[in-house]
mmCIF file of C-alpha atoms in Angstrom:
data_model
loop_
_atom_site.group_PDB
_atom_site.id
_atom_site.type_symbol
_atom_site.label_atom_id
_atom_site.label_comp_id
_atom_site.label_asym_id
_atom_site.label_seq_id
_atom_site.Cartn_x
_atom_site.Cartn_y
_atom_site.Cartn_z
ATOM 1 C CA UNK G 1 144.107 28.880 48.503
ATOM 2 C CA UNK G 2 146.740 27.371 45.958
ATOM 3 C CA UNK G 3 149.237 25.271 46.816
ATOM 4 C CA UNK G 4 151.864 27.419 46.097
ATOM 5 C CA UNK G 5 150.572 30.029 47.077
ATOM 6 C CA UNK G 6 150.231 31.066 50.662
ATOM 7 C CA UNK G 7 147.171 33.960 50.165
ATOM 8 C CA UNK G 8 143.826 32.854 51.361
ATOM 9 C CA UNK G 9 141.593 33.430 49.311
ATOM 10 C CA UNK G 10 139.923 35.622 51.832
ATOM 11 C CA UNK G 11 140.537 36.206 55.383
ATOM 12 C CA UNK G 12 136.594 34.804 56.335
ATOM 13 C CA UNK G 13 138.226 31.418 54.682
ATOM 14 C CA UNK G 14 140.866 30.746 56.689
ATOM 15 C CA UNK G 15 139.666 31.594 60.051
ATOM 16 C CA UNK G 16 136.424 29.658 59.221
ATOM 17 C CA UNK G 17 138.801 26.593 59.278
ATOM 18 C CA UNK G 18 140.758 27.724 62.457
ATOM 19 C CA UNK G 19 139.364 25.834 65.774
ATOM 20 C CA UNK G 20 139.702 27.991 68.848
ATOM 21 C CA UNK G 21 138.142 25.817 71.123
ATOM 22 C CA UNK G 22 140.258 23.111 71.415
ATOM 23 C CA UNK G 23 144.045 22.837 71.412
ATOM 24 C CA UNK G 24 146.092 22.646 68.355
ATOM 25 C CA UNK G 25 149.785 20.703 68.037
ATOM 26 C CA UNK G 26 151.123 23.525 66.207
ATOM 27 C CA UNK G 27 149.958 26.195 68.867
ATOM 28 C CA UNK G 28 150.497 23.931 71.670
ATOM 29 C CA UNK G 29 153.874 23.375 70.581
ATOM 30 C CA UNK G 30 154.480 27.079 69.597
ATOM 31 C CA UNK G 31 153.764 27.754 73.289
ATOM 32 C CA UNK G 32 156.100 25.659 74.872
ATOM 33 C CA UNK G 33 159.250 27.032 72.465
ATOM 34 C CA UNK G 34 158.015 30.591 73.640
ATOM 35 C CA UNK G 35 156.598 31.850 70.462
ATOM 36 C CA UNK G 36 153.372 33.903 70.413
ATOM 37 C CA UNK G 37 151.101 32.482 68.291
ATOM 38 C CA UNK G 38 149.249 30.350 70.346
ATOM 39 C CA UNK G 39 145.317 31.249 71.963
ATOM 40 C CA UNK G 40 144.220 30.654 75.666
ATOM 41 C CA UNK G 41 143.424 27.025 75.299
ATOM 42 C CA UNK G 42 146.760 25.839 74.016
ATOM 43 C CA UNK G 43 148.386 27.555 77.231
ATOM 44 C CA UNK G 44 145.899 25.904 79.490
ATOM 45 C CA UNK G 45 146.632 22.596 78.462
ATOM 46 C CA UNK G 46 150.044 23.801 78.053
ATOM 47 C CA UNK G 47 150.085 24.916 82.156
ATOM 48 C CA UNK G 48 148.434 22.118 83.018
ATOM 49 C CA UNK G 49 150.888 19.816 81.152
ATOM 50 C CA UNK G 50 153.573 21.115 82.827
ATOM 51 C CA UNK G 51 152.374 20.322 86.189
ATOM 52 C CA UNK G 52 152.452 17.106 85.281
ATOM 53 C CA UNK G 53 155.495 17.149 83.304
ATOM 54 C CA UNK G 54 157.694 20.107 83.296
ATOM 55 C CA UNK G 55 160.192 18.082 81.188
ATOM 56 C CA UNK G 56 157.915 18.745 78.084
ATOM 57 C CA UNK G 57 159.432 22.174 77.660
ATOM 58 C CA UNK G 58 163.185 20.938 78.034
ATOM 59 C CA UNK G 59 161.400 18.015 74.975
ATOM 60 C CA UNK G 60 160.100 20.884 72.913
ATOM 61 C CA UNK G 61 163.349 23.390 73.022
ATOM 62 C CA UNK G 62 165.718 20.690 72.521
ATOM 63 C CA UNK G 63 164.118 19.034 69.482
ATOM 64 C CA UNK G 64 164.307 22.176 68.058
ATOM 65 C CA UNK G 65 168.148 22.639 68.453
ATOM 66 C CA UNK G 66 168.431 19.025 66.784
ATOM 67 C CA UNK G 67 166.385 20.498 63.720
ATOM 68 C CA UNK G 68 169.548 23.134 63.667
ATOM 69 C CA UNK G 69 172.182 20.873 64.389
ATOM 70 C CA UNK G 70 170.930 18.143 61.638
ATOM 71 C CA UNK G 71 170.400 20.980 58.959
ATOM 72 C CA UNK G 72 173.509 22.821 59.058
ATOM 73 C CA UNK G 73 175.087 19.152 59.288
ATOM 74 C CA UNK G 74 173.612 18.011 56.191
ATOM 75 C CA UNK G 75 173.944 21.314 54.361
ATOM 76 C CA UNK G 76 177.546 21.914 54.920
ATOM 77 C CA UNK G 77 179.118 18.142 55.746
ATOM 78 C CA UNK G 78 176.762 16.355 53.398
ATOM 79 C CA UNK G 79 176.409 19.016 50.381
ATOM 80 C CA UNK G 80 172.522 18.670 50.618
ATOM 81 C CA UNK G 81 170.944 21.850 48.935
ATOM 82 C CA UNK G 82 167.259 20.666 48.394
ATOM 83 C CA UNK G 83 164.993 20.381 51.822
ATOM 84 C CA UNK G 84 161.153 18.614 51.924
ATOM 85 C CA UNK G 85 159.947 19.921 55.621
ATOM 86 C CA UNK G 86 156.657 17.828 56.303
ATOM 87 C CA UNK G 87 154.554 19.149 59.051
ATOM 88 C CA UNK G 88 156.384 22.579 59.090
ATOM 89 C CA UNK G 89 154.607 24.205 61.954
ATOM 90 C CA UNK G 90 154.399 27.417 63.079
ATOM 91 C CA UNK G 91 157.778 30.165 62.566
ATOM 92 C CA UNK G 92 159.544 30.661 65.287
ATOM 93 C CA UNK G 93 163.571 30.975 65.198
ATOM 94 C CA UNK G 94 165.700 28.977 63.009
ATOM 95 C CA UNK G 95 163.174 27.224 60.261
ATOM 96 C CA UNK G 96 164.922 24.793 58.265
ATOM 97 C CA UNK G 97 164.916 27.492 55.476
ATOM 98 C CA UNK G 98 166.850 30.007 57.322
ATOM 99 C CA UNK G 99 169.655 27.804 59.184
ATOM 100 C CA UNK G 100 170.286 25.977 55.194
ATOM 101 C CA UNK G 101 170.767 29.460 53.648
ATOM 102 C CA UNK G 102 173.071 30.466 56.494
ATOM 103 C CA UNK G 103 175.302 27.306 55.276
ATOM 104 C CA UNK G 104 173.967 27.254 51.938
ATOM 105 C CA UNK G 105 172.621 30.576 50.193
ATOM 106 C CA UNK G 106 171.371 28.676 47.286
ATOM 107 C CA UNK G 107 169.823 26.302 49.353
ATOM 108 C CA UNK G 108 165.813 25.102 48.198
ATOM 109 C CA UNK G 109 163.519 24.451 50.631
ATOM 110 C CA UNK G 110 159.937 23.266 50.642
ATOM 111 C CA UNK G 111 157.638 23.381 53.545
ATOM 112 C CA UNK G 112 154.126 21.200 53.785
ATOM 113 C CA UNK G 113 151.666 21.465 56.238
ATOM 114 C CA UNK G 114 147.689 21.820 56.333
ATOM 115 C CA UNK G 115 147.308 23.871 59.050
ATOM 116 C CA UNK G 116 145.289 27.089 58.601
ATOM 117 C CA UNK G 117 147.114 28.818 61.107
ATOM 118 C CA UNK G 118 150.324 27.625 59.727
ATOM 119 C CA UNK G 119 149.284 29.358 56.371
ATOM 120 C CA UNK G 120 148.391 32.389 57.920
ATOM 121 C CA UNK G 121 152.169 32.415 58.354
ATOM 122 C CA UNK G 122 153.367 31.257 55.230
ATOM 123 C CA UNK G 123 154.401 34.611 54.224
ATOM 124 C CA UNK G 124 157.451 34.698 57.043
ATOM 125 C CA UNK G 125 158.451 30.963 55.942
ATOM 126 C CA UNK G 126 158.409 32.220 52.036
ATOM 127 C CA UNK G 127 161.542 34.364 52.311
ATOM 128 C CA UNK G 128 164.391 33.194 51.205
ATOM 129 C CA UNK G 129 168.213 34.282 49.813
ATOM 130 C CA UNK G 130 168.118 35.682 46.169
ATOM 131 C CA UNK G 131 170.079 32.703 45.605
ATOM 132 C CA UNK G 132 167.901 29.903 46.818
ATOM 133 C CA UNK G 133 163.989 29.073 47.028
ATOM 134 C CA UNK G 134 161.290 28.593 49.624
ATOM 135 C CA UNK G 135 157.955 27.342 48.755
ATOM 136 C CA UNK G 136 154.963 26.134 50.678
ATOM 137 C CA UNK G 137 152.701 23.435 49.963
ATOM 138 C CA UNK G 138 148.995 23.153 51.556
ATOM 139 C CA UNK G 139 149.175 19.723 51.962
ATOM 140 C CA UNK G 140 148.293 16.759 53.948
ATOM 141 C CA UNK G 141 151.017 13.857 55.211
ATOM 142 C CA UNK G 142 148.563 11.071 53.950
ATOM 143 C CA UNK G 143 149.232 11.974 50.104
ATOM 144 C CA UNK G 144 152.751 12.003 49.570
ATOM 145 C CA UNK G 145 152.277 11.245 45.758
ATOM 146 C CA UNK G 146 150.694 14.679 45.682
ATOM 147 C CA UNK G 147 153.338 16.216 48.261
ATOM 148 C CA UNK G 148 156.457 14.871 46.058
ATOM 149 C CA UNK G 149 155.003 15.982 42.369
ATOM 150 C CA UNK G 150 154.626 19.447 44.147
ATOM 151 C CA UNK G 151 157.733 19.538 45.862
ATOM 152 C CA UNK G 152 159.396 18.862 42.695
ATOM 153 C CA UNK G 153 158.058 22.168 40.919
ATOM 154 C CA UNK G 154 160.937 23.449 43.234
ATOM 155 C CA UNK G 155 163.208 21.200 44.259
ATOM 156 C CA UNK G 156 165.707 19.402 42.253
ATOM 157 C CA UNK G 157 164.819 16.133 42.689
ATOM 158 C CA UNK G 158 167.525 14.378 40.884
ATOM 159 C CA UNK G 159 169.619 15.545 43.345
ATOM 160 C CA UNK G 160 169.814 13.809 47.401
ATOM 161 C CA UNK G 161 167.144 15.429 48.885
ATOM 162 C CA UNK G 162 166.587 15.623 52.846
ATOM 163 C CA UNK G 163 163.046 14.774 53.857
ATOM 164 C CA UNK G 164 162.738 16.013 57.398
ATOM 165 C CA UNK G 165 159.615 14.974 59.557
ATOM 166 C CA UNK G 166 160.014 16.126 62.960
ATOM 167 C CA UNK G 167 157.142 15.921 65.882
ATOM 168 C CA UNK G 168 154.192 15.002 63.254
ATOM 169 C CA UNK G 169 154.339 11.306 63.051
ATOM 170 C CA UNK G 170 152.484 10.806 66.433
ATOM 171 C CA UNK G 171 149.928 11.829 64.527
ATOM 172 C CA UNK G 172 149.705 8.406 62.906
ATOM 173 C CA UNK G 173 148.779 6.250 64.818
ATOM 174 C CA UNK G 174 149.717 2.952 63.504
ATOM 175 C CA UNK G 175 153.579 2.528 63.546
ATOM 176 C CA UNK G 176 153.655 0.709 60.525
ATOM 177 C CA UNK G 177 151.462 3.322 58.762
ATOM 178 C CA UNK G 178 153.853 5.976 59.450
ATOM 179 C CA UNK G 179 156.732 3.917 58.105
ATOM 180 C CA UNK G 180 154.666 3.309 54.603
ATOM 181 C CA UNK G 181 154.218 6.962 54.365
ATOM 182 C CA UNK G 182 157.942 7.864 54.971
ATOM 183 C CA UNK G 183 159.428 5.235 52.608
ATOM 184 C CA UNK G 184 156.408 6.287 49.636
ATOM 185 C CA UNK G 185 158.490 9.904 50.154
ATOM 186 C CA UNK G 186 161.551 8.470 50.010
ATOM 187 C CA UNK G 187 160.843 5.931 47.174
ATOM 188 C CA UNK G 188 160.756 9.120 45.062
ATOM 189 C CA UNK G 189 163.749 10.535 45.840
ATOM 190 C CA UNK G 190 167.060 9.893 44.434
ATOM 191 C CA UNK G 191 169.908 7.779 46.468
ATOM 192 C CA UNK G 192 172.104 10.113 48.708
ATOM 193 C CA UNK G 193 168.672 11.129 49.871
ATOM 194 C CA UNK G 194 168.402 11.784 54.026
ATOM 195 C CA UNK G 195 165.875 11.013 55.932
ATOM 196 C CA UNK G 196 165.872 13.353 59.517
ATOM 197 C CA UNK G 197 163.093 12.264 62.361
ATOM 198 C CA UNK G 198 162.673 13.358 65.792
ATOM 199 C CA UNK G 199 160.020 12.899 68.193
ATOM 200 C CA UNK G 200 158.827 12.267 71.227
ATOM 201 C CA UNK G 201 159.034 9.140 72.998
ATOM 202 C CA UNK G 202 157.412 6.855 75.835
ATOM 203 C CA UNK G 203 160.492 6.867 77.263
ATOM 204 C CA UNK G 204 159.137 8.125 81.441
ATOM 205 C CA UNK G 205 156.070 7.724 82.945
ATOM 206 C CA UNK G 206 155.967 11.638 82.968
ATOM 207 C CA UNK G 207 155.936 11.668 78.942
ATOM 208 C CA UNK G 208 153.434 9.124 78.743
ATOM 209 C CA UNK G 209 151.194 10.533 81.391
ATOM 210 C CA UNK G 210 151.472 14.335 79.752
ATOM 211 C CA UNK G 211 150.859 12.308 76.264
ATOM 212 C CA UNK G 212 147.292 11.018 77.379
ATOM 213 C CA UNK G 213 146.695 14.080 79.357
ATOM 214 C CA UNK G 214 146.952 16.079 76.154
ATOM 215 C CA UNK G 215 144.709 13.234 74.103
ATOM 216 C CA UNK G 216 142.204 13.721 76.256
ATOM 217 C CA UNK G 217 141.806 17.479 75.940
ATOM 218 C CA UNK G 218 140.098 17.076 72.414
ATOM 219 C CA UNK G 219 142.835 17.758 70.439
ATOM 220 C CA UNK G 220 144.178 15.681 67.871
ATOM 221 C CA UNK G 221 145.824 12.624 69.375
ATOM 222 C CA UNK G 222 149.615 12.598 69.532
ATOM 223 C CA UNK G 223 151.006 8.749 69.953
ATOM 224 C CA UNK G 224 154.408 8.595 71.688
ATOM 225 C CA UNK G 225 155.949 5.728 70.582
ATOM 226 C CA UNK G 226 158.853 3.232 72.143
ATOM 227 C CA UNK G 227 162.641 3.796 70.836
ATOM 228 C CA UNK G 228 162.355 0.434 69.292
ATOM 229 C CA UNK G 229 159.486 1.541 66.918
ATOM 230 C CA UNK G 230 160.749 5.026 66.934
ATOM 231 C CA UNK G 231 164.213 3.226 65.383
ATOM 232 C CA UNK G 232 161.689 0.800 62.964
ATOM 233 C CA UNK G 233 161.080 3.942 61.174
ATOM 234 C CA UNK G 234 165.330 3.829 59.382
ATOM 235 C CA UNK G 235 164.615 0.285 58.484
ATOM 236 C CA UNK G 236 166.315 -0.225 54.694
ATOM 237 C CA UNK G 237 168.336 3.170 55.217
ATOM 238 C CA UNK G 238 172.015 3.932 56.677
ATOM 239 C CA UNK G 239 172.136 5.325 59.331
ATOM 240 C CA UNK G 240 174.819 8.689 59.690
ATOM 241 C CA UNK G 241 176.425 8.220 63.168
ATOM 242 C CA UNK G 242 175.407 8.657 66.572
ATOM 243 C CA UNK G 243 172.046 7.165 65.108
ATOM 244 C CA UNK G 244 168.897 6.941 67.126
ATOM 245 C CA UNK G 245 169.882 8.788 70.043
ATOM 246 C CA UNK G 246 167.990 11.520 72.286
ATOM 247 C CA UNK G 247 167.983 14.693 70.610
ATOM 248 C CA UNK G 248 170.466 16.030 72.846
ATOM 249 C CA UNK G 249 173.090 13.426 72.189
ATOM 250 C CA UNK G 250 173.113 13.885 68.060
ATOM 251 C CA UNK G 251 176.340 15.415 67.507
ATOM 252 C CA UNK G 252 175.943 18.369 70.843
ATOM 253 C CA UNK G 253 177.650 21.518 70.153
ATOM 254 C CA UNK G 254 177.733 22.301 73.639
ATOM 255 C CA UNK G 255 174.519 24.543 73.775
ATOM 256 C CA UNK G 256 174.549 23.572 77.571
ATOM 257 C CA UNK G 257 170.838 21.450 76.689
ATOM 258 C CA UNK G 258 169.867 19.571 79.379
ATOM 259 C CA UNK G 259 170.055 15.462 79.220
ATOM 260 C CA UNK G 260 167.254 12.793 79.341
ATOM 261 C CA UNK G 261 165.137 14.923 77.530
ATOM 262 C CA UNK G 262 162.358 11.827 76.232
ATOM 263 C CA UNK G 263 162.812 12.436 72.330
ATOM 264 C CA UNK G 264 164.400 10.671 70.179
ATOM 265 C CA UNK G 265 165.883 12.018 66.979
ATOM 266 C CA UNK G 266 168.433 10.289 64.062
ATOM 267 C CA UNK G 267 169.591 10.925 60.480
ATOM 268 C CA UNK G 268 170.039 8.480 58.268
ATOM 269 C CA UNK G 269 171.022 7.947 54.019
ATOM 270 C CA UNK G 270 168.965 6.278 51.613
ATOM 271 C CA UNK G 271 171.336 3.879 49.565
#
């Protein structure tokens, strides 16, 4: 496989590198937003979860309406037509490419993620308007050199550029690693650049006991973090208003989303 392009090189590749036997972020995830593509050990976790913390689903539906909300904001308030979406995911309604080409037809979007299932699915996230562009990189978070010199084989990166990174940076487990690897992204692009974060946080003793619940099931840790090192990660950048709030309290539309959700999600400007 190429980086830009999606096509395994053949199918005995890519599901030689897909792990049905333990639960997957992307799957588990996919579960919990009601998508499909997701096998029986993501959904037994994902039940099991639940019992402890049914608010997980309310965490996982909402942060997805933020992703909407902040898009179309920056798209059509902010004039941002170039879109870096690290830790894509799997598809399931309303991508970032699809809500920025409602706004923005000529919008440009780039999605990066190392999945293998994710790829398997890069074909649905490489539509796009006949005005604008979609591209996928197979890519991993800890090289952003390599994610931003890619990127910029379709993105116009003299222009602002929003980097969104939602519900991957638990992944990285130092706090202060995950801020190095947001600002070496953002140290590349140009100022009027946004940076868009949600995630979850350690914000109950529900979220926290689903979070090691989930660690311990052999999947790759997820870290929730505090809203004070959740908020660490905007040092040095300006912050567009509410700022760090939950997910459901960055600018509502009145979607009737349920409050308290334990995420945390902001927007903010780079100088």
């Amino acid at each position: 496989m190429t980086e830009s392009d999606p096509r395994p090189a053949s199918a005995d590749d890519l599901r030689s590198r897909i792990d049905t036997g333990k639960p997957h972020s992307a799957r588990f995830w996919n579960y919990f937003v009601g998508g499909k593509d997701n096998y029986e050990v993501d959904r037994e976790i994902g039940d099991q979860i639940k019992e402890i913390f049914p608010g997980l689903v309310d965490v996982a539906r909402t942060s997805r309406l933020f992703l909407g909300r902040a898009v179309r904001h920056l798209a059509a308030e902010r004039g941002v037509r170039d879109f870096l979406d690290i830790g894509t995911g799997l598809p399931t309604a309303d991508n970032t490419h699809e809500v920025a080409q409602r706004v923005a037809p000529d919008a440009r979007i780039v999605y990066v993620d190392n999945d293998p299932l994710v790829l398997a699915h890069a074909r649905a996230l490489l539509t796009s308007t006949p005005e604008g562009r979609t591209a996928y990189i197979d890519a991993d978070l800890y090289d952003p050199a390599r994610i931003v010199a890619r990127a910029g084989e379709t993105l116009d990166l003299s222009r602002p550029v929003a980097l969104m990174m939602l519900n991957v940076l638990g992944h990285v487990a130092d706090p202060g690693r995950a801020k190095a690897l947001i600002d070496a992204v953002m140290a590349e692009l140009p100022s009027g650049s946004h940076l868009v974060i949600s995630d979850s946080t350690a914000t109950s003793p529900g979220m926290v006991a689903a979070s090691e619940a989930y660690n311990k099931s052999g999947a790759v840790p997820y870290h929730v973090r505090t809203v004070e090192e959740f908020s660490g990660f905007f040092d040095g950048y300006e912050l567009v208003e509410p700022g760090v709030v939950p997910v459901t309290e960055w600018r509502p539309e009145g979607d009737g989303t349920p409050e308290g959700v334990d995420a945390y999600g902001a927007v903010a400007r780079k100088p």
